[in-house]
C-alpha cells in the first residue's frame, strides 16, 4: 500500500464534511460519500451545507486541488479507498437514552459488501464501548476480503466554531488498533500531523471508544458543577462569577469551562452522557457513573431557572409580555440548534404566554424549520422593539458588543437577563438597565 493512502469519508455531515475537506487540504486524495444527493451536490459545487467559520474557504481550496471528490455510490468508496473513515451520526434513540446505531451499522454493512481487497475501516463516530468488537465481526463476516479487512477507532474531538483548527491542528490523536498493520495505516493517513508532532495515544479498541465519551462527560460535569454553585450563590447572596474566578487560579481546576450560565446543549454532550449512562447500565456498572444523571439534571434545570428569572424581571407573570430572545444556536459561531438551551427557553416563555421574538446571526433558518410557532426577527433592533425584557441566550460577539444605550432606546423597559454571563453588568447598570444573571445578587440600576 502506498505511504499516502487514498481516503474515503462515509457521511458528509458536520464531522464527515470537515474531515474530508481538511484531509484533501493536507494532500490526500479523498472521496466523500453520502446518501443525501442534495448534500453531495452542494459540496461538489463548493457550498458547505452548514455554518462553520473557515470551512467554505477550505472546501474551495480542496476542490481546486482536484484531490476531493464526492459520490452517492458506496461501491465507489470500496473501489477507491485504502482507509475508510466512518463519520455518520449516532443520535439519541427515539425511545430510549441509548445511542441509535442504525446509521453506523448500515454504512459499515453496505461498505463491507464491496470490500474485495485489504483495507482499513476507521470509526470516528461516538459509539457505545464494545461497538468496535461487534463491527469487526460484522465487517469480516460480510466483506468478500474477509479478515483482510480490519477495523480501527479514531475518535473525533471537534468543537463547533473551531472545526478546521481542531482537524488541522488537534491537541491529540487517538489511534485504537488491533494490529501493527492497522497502526501503520493510521500513521500513513495522518502523516502531516505526526510530522507536526501532534501527540498520539495508541490504545486498544475499547479504550479508544471510551475517550470521547469520557472527555464529554468530564466537560459536562465541570460545566454543571459551576452551575450548581450558581444555585447555591443565589440562595446565600454570593457571586458565582467571583467564585469561579477564585477557583480558576487553582492549577488542579483551571478556568476553562468554569463559566456559569444557561448550560450546555448541541448534538454531542447531552446525548453522549445519556448514552454512556445507558451503556454502563447494560454492562452492569451503571452505579459508577450515576453522578452523570445529576449532571444532566442540573444542566436541564438551568433552562427553567432562566425562565424563572425572566418572569421575575417581568413582574411575576409572562402573560402578554414581549421578550427579546437573543440567540437560537446552542453556541456562538454555529447554526446548530440541536438541544439548544436558547430555543428551549424561548419555547418555555411562549408556553407561559410571552410574545417571544428570536434573533440569531446564523441559526434562523434551522430554528424556523424546527419551531415554526415562534416569532423571528430580522435583526436585534426588530427583536427588541418594544420589549419588556431582553434575554441574552447565546453569547455571539454581536450581542456582547451591543451598546446598552442604543438598545435602551429601542426597548419598552430596560430589563435584561444575561443567560451567559457575557455582558459587563456595571456598564449595563450605568445605562439604566435592571441587570440579572443566574448566580449573582440582584442589583438595581444606579
Short mmCIF file of C-alpha atoms in Angstrom, two decimals:
data_model
loop_
_atom_site.label_atom_id
_atom_site.label_comp_id
_atom_site.label_asym_id
_atom_site.label_seq_id
_atom_site.Cartn_x
_atom_site.Cartn_y
_atom_site.Cartn_z
CA UNK A 1 0.00 0.00 0.00
CA UNK A 2 1.23 3.50 -0.79
CA UNK A 3 2.67 5.62 2.00
CA UNK A 4 -0.13 8.11 1.39
CA UNK A 5 -3.32 6.03 1.33
CA UNK A 6 -6.40 7.05 -0.59
CA UNK A 7 -9.12 8.05 1.83
CA UNK A 8 -12.88 7.80 1.81
CA UNK A 9 -15.17 9.54 4.27
CA UNK A 10 -18.55 7.90 4.81
CA UNK A 11 -21.07 10.51 5.85
CA UNK A 12 -20.70 14.19 4.95
CA UNK A 13 -22.47 15.85 7.84
CA UNK A 14 -20.62 18.20 10.17
CA UNK A 15 -17.89 15.72 11.13
CA UNK A 16 -17.55 13.98 7.79
CA UNK A 17 -17.54 17.05 5.56
CA UNK A 18 -14.96 18.75 7.76
CA UNK A 19 -12.74 15.66 7.83
CA UNK A 20 -12.96 15.09 4.07
CA UNK A 21 -12.19 18.71 3.23
CA UNK A 22 -9.27 19.02 5.63
CA UNK A 23 -7.69 15.70 4.62
CA UNK A 24 -7.73 16.84 0.99
CA UNK A 25 -6.11 20.13 2.02
CA UNK A 26 -3.42 18.08 3.79
CA UNK A 27 -2.60 16.46 0.46
CA UNK A 28 -4.64 13.24 0.36
CA UNK A 29 -6.91 12.01 -2.42
CA UNK A 30 -10.32 11.91 -0.77
CA UNK A 31 -13.76 10.66 -1.78
CA UNK A 32 -16.73 11.79 0.31
CA UNK A 33 -19.80 9.53 0.35
CA UNK A 34 -23.36 10.27 1.43
CA UNK A 35 -26.85 9.04 0.60
CA UNK A 36 -28.15 12.62 0.62
CA UNK A 37 -27.93 13.68 -3.02
CA UNK A 38 -28.61 17.36 -2.26
CA UNK A 39 -25.79 17.48 0.28
CA UNK A 40 -23.35 15.82 -2.11
CA UNK A 41 -24.37 18.19 -4.93
CA UNK A 42 -23.85 21.22 -2.67
CA UNK A 43 -20.38 20.11 -1.55
CA UNK A 44 -19.32 19.24 -5.09
CA UNK A 45 -20.47 22.73 -6.10
CA UNK A 46 -18.37 24.34 -3.38
CA UNK A 47 -21.17 25.02 -0.88
CA UNK A 48 -20.93 23.89 2.73
CA UNK A 49 -24.48 22.93 3.88
CA UNK A 50 -23.96 24.22 7.45
CA UNK A 51 -22.24 27.15 9.11
CA UNK A 52 -18.63 26.70 10.18
CA UNK A 53 -16.09 29.55 10.06
CA UNK A 54 -13.26 28.96 7.60
CA UNK A 55 -14.66 25.75 6.11
CA UNK A 56 -16.05 27.24 2.84
CA UNK A 57 -12.57 28.58 2.05
CA UNK A 58 -11.06 25.18 2.80
CA UNK A 59 -13.64 23.49 0.55
CA UNK A 60 -12.75 25.78 -2.36
CA UNK A 61 -9.07 25.03 -1.81
CA UNK A 62 -9.68 21.28 -1.69
CA UNK A 63 -11.86 21.24 -4.82
CA UNK A 64 -9.39 23.41 -6.73
CA UNK A 65 -6.61 20.95 -5.90
CA UNK A 66 -8.51 18.17 -7.65
CA UNK A 67 -7.95 15.86 -4.68
CA UNK A 68 -11.50 16.00 -3.30
CA UNK A 69 -14.50 14.37 -4.96
CA UNK A 70 -17.94 13.28 -3.84
CA UNK A 71 -20.31 10.42 -4.68
CA UNK A 72 -23.53 8.78 -3.50
CA UNK A 73 -22.36 5.27 -4.53
CA UNK A 74 -20.66 3.35 -1.75
CA UNK A 75 -19.27 0.91 -4.30
CA UNK A 76 -17.15 3.84 -5.50
CA UNK A 77 -15.74 4.14 -1.98
CA UNK A 78 -14.72 0.49 -1.83
CA UNK A 79 -13.02 0.67 -5.21
CA UNK A 80 -11.28 3.97 -4.45
CA UNK A 81 -10.17 3.86 -0.84
CA UNK A 82 -7.47 2.25 1.24
CA UNK A 83 -8.61 3.79 4.52
CA UNK A 84 -12.33 4.35 5.07
CA UNK A 85 -13.46 6.78 7.80
CA UNK A 86 -16.95 6.20 9.21
CA UNK A 87 -18.38 9.62 10.16
CA UNK A 88 -22.14 9.08 10.31
CA UNK A 89 -24.25 10.25 13.23
CA UNK A 90 -25.18 8.36 16.38
CA UNK A 91 -28.17 10.39 17.64
CA UNK A 92 -30.11 9.53 20.76
CA UNK A 93 -32.64 6.78 20.05
CA UNK A 94 -36.26 7.89 19.86
CA UNK A 95 -37.48 5.55 22.59
CA UNK A 96 -34.51 5.42 24.98
CA UNK A 97 -31.35 7.29 26.04
CA UNK A 98 -29.24 4.82 24.07
CA UNK A 99 -27.25 5.80 21.01
CA UNK A 100 -29.02 4.97 17.75
CA UNK A 101 -26.54 2.79 15.86
CA UNK A 102 -28.72 2.42 12.76
CA UNK A 103 -26.58 4.64 10.54
CA UNK A 104 -23.24 3.21 11.64
CA UNK A 105 -24.41 -0.38 11.18
CA UNK A 106 -25.93 0.37 7.79
CA UNK A 107 -22.90 2.13 6.32
CA UNK A 108 -20.44 -0.48 7.60
CA UNK A 109 -22.60 -3.28 6.20
CA UNK A 110 -23.01 -1.56 2.83
CA UNK A 111 -19.29 -0.84 2.55
CA UNK A 112 -18.29 -4.36 3.62
CA UNK A 113 -20.26 -5.96 0.79
CA UNK A 114 -17.95 -4.23 -1.69
CA UNK A 115 -14.57 -4.73 0.01
CA UNK A 116 -12.65 -7.21 -2.12
CA UNK A 117 -9.10 -6.27 -1.05
CA UNK A 118 -7.19 -5.38 2.06
CA UNK A 119 -8.48 -2.18 3.67
CA UNK A 120 -8.82 -0.42 6.99
CA UNK A 121 -12.18 0.85 8.21
CA UNK A 122 -11.81 3.58 10.84
CA UNK A 123 -14.63 4.62 13.13
CA UNK A 124 -14.78 8.29 14.10
CA UNK A 125 -18.37 8.39 15.31
CA UNK A 126 -19.06 8.42 19.06
CA UNK A 127 -20.33 4.93 19.91
CA UNK A 128 -21.05 2.72 22.94
CA UNK A 129 -17.99 0.87 24.17
CA UNK A 130 -17.96 -2.61 22.65
CA UNK A 131 -19.16 -1.39 19.25
CA UNK A 132 -15.75 -1.89 17.59
CA UNK A 133 -15.63 -5.56 18.52
CA UNK A 134 -19.12 -6.08 17.11
CA UNK A 135 -18.35 -4.15 13.93
CA UNK A 136 -15.14 -6.11 13.39
CA UNK A 137 -17.16 -9.33 13.28
CA UNK A 138 -19.72 -7.69 11.00
CA UNK A 139 -17.05 -6.43 8.63
CA UNK A 140 -15.07 -9.62 8.36
CA UNK A 141 -18.12 -11.86 8.01
CA UNK A 142 -19.66 -9.65 5.32
CA UNK A 143 -16.68 -8.48 3.24
CA UNK A 144 -15.51 -10.71 0.37
CA UNK A 145 -11.97 -9.94 1.57
CA UNK A 146 -12.80 -11.40 4.99
CA UNK A 147 -10.12 -10.91 7.63
CA UNK A 148 -8.03 -8.80 5.28
CA UNK A 149 -10.39 -6.00 6.28
CA UNK A 150 -9.56 -4.58 9.71
CA UNK A 151 -11.22 -2.04 11.97
CA UNK A 152 -9.63 0.79 13.97
CA UNK A 153 -11.06 3.62 16.04
CA UNK A 154 -10.01 7.28 15.82
CA UNK A 155 -12.41 9.39 17.93
CA UNK A 156 -13.08 12.97 16.89
CA UNK A 157 -12.73 16.00 19.15
CA UNK A 158 -14.21 18.78 17.03
CA UNK A 159 -15.56 21.93 18.64
CA UNK A 160 -18.21 23.64 16.55
CA UNK A 161 -16.86 27.02 15.53
CA UNK A 162 -13.28 25.69 15.62
CA UNK A 163 -13.58 22.56 13.49
CA UNK A 164 -10.92 23.47 10.91
CA UNK A 165 -8.39 24.28 13.62
CA UNK A 166 -9.24 21.12 15.54
CA UNK A 167 -8.79 18.96 12.44
CA UNK A 168 -5.60 20.51 11.09
CA UNK A 169 -4.00 21.25 14.47
CA UNK A 170 -5.57 18.88 17.03
CA UNK A 171 -4.35 18.76 20.61
CA UNK A 172 -4.01 14.97 20.32
CA UNK A 173 -4.76 11.98 18.12
CA UNK A 174 -6.07 8.70 19.49
CA UNK A 175 -5.45 5.52 17.49
CA UNK A 176 -7.39 2.49 18.70
CA UNK A 177 -5.97 -0.50 16.84
CA UNK A 178 -5.87 -4.29 16.97
CA UNK A 179 -2.72 -4.84 14.86
CA UNK A 180 0.58 -3.26 13.84
CA UNK A 181 -0.71 -3.08 10.26
CA UNK A 182 -3.72 -1.02 11.30
CA UNK A 183 -1.43 1.35 13.21
CA UNK A 184 0.77 1.76 10.13
CA UNK A 185 -2.25 2.68 8.01
CA UNK A 186 -3.39 5.30 10.50
CA UNK A 187 0.12 6.70 10.69
CA UNK A 188 0.08 7.00 6.91
CA UNK A 189 -3.35 8.64 6.95
CA UNK A 190 -2.21 11.28 9.45
CA UNK A 191 1.42 11.67 8.38
CA UNK A 192 1.38 15.51 8.11
CA UNK A 193 0.02 15.82 11.65
CA UNK A 194 2.55 13.35 13.00
CA UNK A 195 5.32 15.30 11.28
CA UNK A 196 3.98 18.40 13.06
CA UNK A 197 4.48 16.48 16.33
CA UNK A 198 0.83 16.25 17.32
CA UNK A 199 0.73 13.96 20.39
CA UNK A 200 -0.55 10.44 19.67
CA UNK A 201 -2.05 7.97 22.11
CA UNK A 202 -2.11 4.38 20.78
CA UNK A 203 -4.69 2.22 22.54
CA UNK A 204 -6.79 -0.88 22.21
CA UNK A 205 -10.22 -0.53 20.64
CA UNK A 206 -12.35 -0.29 23.83
CA UNK A 207 -10.15 2.46 25.28
CA UNK A 208 -10.39 4.48 22.06
CA UNK A 209 -14.16 4.15 22.13
CA UNK A 210 -14.25 5.46 25.70
CA UNK A 211 -12.03 8.50 25.15
CA UNK A 212 -14.58 10.81 23.52
CA UNK A 213 -17.48 9.99 25.81
CA UNK A 214 -15.20 10.25 28.85
CA UNK A 215 -13.97 13.66 27.72
CA UNK A 216 -17.53 14.86 27.13
CA UNK A 217 -18.68 13.51 30.50
CA UNK A 218 -15.85 15.28 32.31
CA UNK A 219 -16.55 18.53 30.49
CA UNK A 220 -20.27 18.30 31.19
CA UNK A 221 -19.52 17.66 34.86
CA UNK A 222 -17.33 20.76 35.09
CA UNK A 223 -19.97 22.96 33.45
CA UNK A 224 -22.74 21.58 35.64
CA UNK A 225 -20.62 21.94 38.78
CA UNK A 226 -20.25 25.71 38.43
CA UNK A 227 -23.93 25.98 37.55
CA UNK A 228 -24.81 24.05 40.70
CA UNK A 229 -22.68 26.52 42.63
CA UNK A 230 -24.66 29.32 40.97
CA UNK A 231 -27.82 27.95 42.59
CA UNK A 232 -26.08 27.99 45.98
CA UNK A 233 -24.86 31.53 45.34
CA UNK A 234 -28.38 32.75 44.60
CA UNK A 235 -29.58 31.48 47.98
CA UNK A 236 -26.63 32.75 50.00
CA UNK A 237 -26.06 36.11 48.30
CA UNK A 238 -22.66 35.04 46.96
CA UNK A 239 -21.42 35.92 43.46
CA UNK A 240 -20.79 32.93 41.20
CA UNK A 241 -18.52 34.91 38.86
CA UNK A 242 -16.19 35.81 41.70
CA UNK A 243 -16.35 32.23 42.96
CA UNK A 244 -15.40 30.89 39.51
CA UNK A 245 -12.54 33.39 39.25
CA UNK A 246 -11.15 32.29 42.59
CA UNK A 247 -11.41 28.60 41.67
CA UNK A 248 -9.75 29.15 38.29
CA UNK A 249 -6.41 30.04 39.89
CA UNK A 250 -6.13 26.55 41.34
CA UNK A 251 -3.98 24.64 38.80
CA UNK A 252 -5.81 21.44 39.67
CA UNK A 253 -9.08 23.00 38.49
CA UNK A 254 -8.30 25.70 35.91
CA UNK A 255 -10.68 28.24 34.46
CA UNK A 256 -11.69 26.69 31.14
CA UNK A 257 -15.42 25.89 31.01
CA UNK A 258 -15.78 27.02 34.62
CA UNK A 259 -18.28 29.54 33.38
CA UNK A 260 -21.78 29.76 34.83
CA UNK A 261 -24.82 30.30 32.67
CA UNK A 262 -27.58 28.63 30.74
CA UNK A 263 -25.69 25.34 30.37
CA UNK A 264 -24.62 23.09 27.52
CA UNK A 265 -26.52 21.77 24.52
CA UNK A 266 -25.76 20.70 20.98
CA UNK A 267 -25.56 17.37 19.26
CA UNK A 268 -22.83 15.81 21.44
CA UNK A 269 -22.67 16.44 25.18
CA UNK A 270 -26.32 15.84 26.17
CA UNK A 271 -26.89 12.73 24.09
CA UNK A 272 -23.40 11.33 24.73
CA UNK A 273 -23.68 11.36 28.51
CA UNK A 274 -27.16 9.83 28.36
CA UNK A 275 -25.95 7.09 26.02
CA UNK A 276 -22.93 6.48 28.28
CA UNK A 277 -25.16 6.05 31.33
CA UNK A 278 -27.34 3.63 29.36
CA UNK A 279 -24.35 1.59 28.17
CA UNK A 280 -22.82 1.31 31.63
CA UNK A 281 -26.13 0.03 32.93
CA UNK A 282 -26.15 -2.61 30.19
CA UNK A 283 -22.67 -3.61 31.32
CA UNK A 284 -23.71 -3.78 34.98
CA UNK A 285 -21.57 -0.83 36.13
CA UNK A 286 -24.17 1.93 35.98
CA UNK A 287 -23.59 2.90 39.59
CA UNK A 288 -20.06 4.01 38.68
CA UNK A 289 -21.38 6.90 36.58
CA UNK A 290 -24.68 7.54 38.37
CA UNK A 291 -23.48 11.08 39.13
CA UNK A 292 -23.90 11.87 35.43
CA UNK A 293 -27.67 11.74 35.91
CA UNK A 294 -27.43 14.72 38.23
CA UNK A 295 -25.01 16.44 35.81
CA UNK A 296 -27.70 16.14 33.13
CA UNK A 297 -30.43 17.23 35.54
CA UNK A 298 -28.51 20.33 36.68
CA UNK A 299 -27.99 21.28 33.06
CA UNK A 300 -31.65 20.88 32.18
CA UNK A 301 -32.68 22.80 35.28
CA UNK A 302 -30.77 25.87 34.09
CA UNK A 303 -33.31 26.39 31.34
CA UNK A 304 -36.29 26.58 33.69
CA UNK A 305 -34.36 28.72 36.17
CA UNK A 306 -33.57 31.17 33.36
CA UNK A 307 -37.29 31.35 32.58
CA UNK A 308 -37.95 31.95 36.28
CA UNK A 309 -35.50 34.87 36.23
CA UNK A 310 -37.10 36.37 33.11
CA UNK A 311 -40.53 36.02 34.71
CA UNK A 312 -39.24 37.80 37.79
CA UNK A 313 -37.93 40.62 35.58
CA UNK A 314 -41.40 40.88 34.04
CA UNK A 315 -43.03 41.35 37.44
CA UNK A 316 -44.15 37.80 38.18
CA UNK A 317 -46.16 36.91 35.08
CA UNK A 318 -45.20 36.39 31.44
CA UNK A 319 -48.71 36.63 30.02
CA UNK A 320 -48.60 39.16 27.16
CA UNK A 321 -45.02 40.19 27.95
CA UNK A 322 -42.79 40.89 24.94
CA UNK A 323 -39.40 39.20 25.33
CA UNK A 324 -36.44 39.81 23.02
CA UNK A 325 -34.56 36.48 22.82
CA UNK A 326 -31.01 36.99 21.55
CA UNK A 327 -29.76 33.64 20.32
CA UNK A 328 -31.04 30.35 18.95
CA UNK A 329 -27.90 28.26 18.26
CA UNK A 330 -26.61 26.15 21.11
CA UNK A 331 -23.33 28.10 21.00
CA UNK A 332 -21.85 31.02 19.03
CA UNK A 333 -20.15 30.50 15.66
CA UNK A 334 -22.58 27.73 14.80
CA UNK A 335 -26.01 27.28 13.23
CA UNK A 336 -26.61 24.06 15.21
CA UNK A 337 -29.86 24.14 17.20
CA UNK A 338 -29.80 20.54 18.45
CA UNK A 339 -30.77 20.56 22.14
CA UNK A 340 -30.21 24.32 22.11
CA UNK A 341 -30.86 25.86 25.55
CA UNK A 342 -31.76 29.18 23.89
CA UNK A 343 -34.67 27.71 21.96
CA UNK A 344 -35.83 25.69 24.94
CA UNK A 345 -36.05 28.91 26.94
CA UNK A 346 -37.90 30.66 24.10
CA UNK A 347 -40.44 27.83 23.91
CA UNK A 348 -40.95 27.77 27.67
CA UNK A 349 -41.52 31.53 27.68
CA UNK A 350 -44.06 31.27 24.90
CA UNK A 351 -45.84 28.44 26.72
CA UNK A 352 -46.39 30.87 29.63
CA UNK A 353 -47.98 33.44 27.33
CA UNK A 354 -44.99 35.60 26.46
CA UNK A 355 -44.59 37.15 23.00
CA UNK A 356 -41.09 35.96 22.14
CA UNK A 357 -39.08 37.47 19.29
CA UNK A 358 -35.99 35.41 18.44
CA UNK A 359 -32.92 36.58 16.56
CA UNK A 360 -29.68 34.70 15.84
CA UNK A 361 -26.95 35.66 13.33
CA UNK A 362 -26.76 32.18 11.74
CA UNK A 363 -29.37 29.76 13.11
CA UNK A 364 -32.59 31.42 11.95
CA UNK A 365 -33.37 29.02 9.10
CA UNK A 366 -32.81 25.95 11.26
CA UNK A 367 -34.83 27.44 14.11
CA UNK A 368 -37.75 28.30 11.85
CA UNK A 369 -37.86 24.76 10.46
CA UNK A 370 -37.77 23.17 13.92
CA UNK A 371 -40.00 25.66 15.77
CA UNK A 372 -42.21 27.48 13.26
CA UNK A 373 -44.58 28.68 16.00
CA UNK A 374 -42.01 31.09 17.48
CA UNK A 375 -41.70 34.69 16.26
CA UNK A 376 -38.48 35.56 14.41
CA UNK A 377 -36.88 38.94 13.80
CA UNK A 378 -34.51 40.11 11.07
CA UNK A 379 -32.11 41.77 13.49
CA UNK A 380 -31.50 42.89 17.05
CA UNK A 381 -33.45 46.12 16.63
CA UNK A 382 -36.57 44.36 15.36
CA UNK A 383 -36.35 41.72 18.07
CA UNK A 384 -36.00 44.37 20.79
CA UNK A 385 -38.65 46.82 19.56
CA UNK A 386 -40.99 47.45 22.49
CA UNK A 387 -39.56 44.54 24.52
CA UNK A 388 -40.23 44.45 28.24
CA UNK A 389 -37.38 42.01 28.90
CA UNK A 390 -34.25 41.21 26.87
CA UNK A 391 -32.72 37.75 27.32
CA UNK A 392 -29.21 37.03 26.06
CA UNK A 393 -29.27 33.29 25.40
CA UNK A 394 -26.33 32.66 23.01
CA UNK A 395 -23.13 34.61 23.53
CA UNK A 396 -22.42 35.79 19.99
CA UNK A 397 -19.85 38.62 19.80
CA UNK A 398 -22.51 40.69 18.04
CA UNK A 399 -24.63 40.52 21.19
CA UNK A 400 -21.77 41.06 23.62
CA UNK A 401 -20.83 44.24 21.71
CA UNK A 402 -24.31 45.80 21.83
CA UNK A 403 -24.33 49.38 23.12
CA UNK A 404 -26.69 49.36 26.13
CA UNK A 405 -27.67 52.99 25.47
CA UNK A 406 -28.64 52.20 21.88
CA UNK A 407 -30.66 49.15 22.90
CA UNK A 408 -32.28 51.14 25.70
CA UNK A 409 -33.79 53.49 23.14
CA UNK A 410 -35.47 50.54 21.39
CA UNK A 411 -36.99 48.55 24.26
CA UNK A 412 -40.01 49.50 26.35
CA UNK A 413 -38.33 48.53 29.63
CA UNK A 414 -34.61 48.41 30.36
CA UNK A 415 -34.59 44.93 31.87
CA UNK A 416 -32.10 42.27 30.80
CA UNK A 417 -31.34 38.69 31.80
CA UNK A 418 -27.80 37.69 30.87
CA UNK A 419 -28.15 33.93 30.44
CA UNK A 420 -24.49 33.51 29.54
CA UNK A 421 -22.70 35.91 31.91
CA UNK A 422 -21.38 37.52 28.73
CA UNK A 423 -22.11 41.18 29.44
CA UNK A 424 -20.49 43.78 31.69
CA UNK A 425 -23.09 44.33 34.43
CA UNK A 426 -21.53 47.63 35.51
CA UNK A 427 -21.86 49.12 32.01
CA UNK A 428 -25.46 47.96 31.64
CA UNK A 429 -26.50 49.18 35.07
CA UNK A 430 -24.82 52.52 34.39
CA UNK A 431 -27.05 52.81 31.31
CA UNK A 432 -30.13 52.36 33.48
CA UNK A 433 -30.71 48.65 32.94
CA UNK A 434 -32.06 46.25 35.54
CA UNK A 435 -29.43 43.54 35.00
CA UNK A 436 -29.95 39.95 36.18
CA UNK A 437 -27.87 36.80 35.81
CA UNK A 438 -28.14 33.39 37.44
CA UNK A 439 -25.86 33.10 40.44
CA UNK A 440 -25.46 36.82 41.05
CA UNK A 441 -27.12 39.05 43.57
CA UNK A 442 -29.84 41.27 42.12
CA UNK A 443 -28.59 44.85 41.91
CA UNK A 444 -30.92 47.51 40.58
CA UNK A 445 -29.74 50.20 38.20
CA UNK A 446 -27.93 53.21 39.67
#
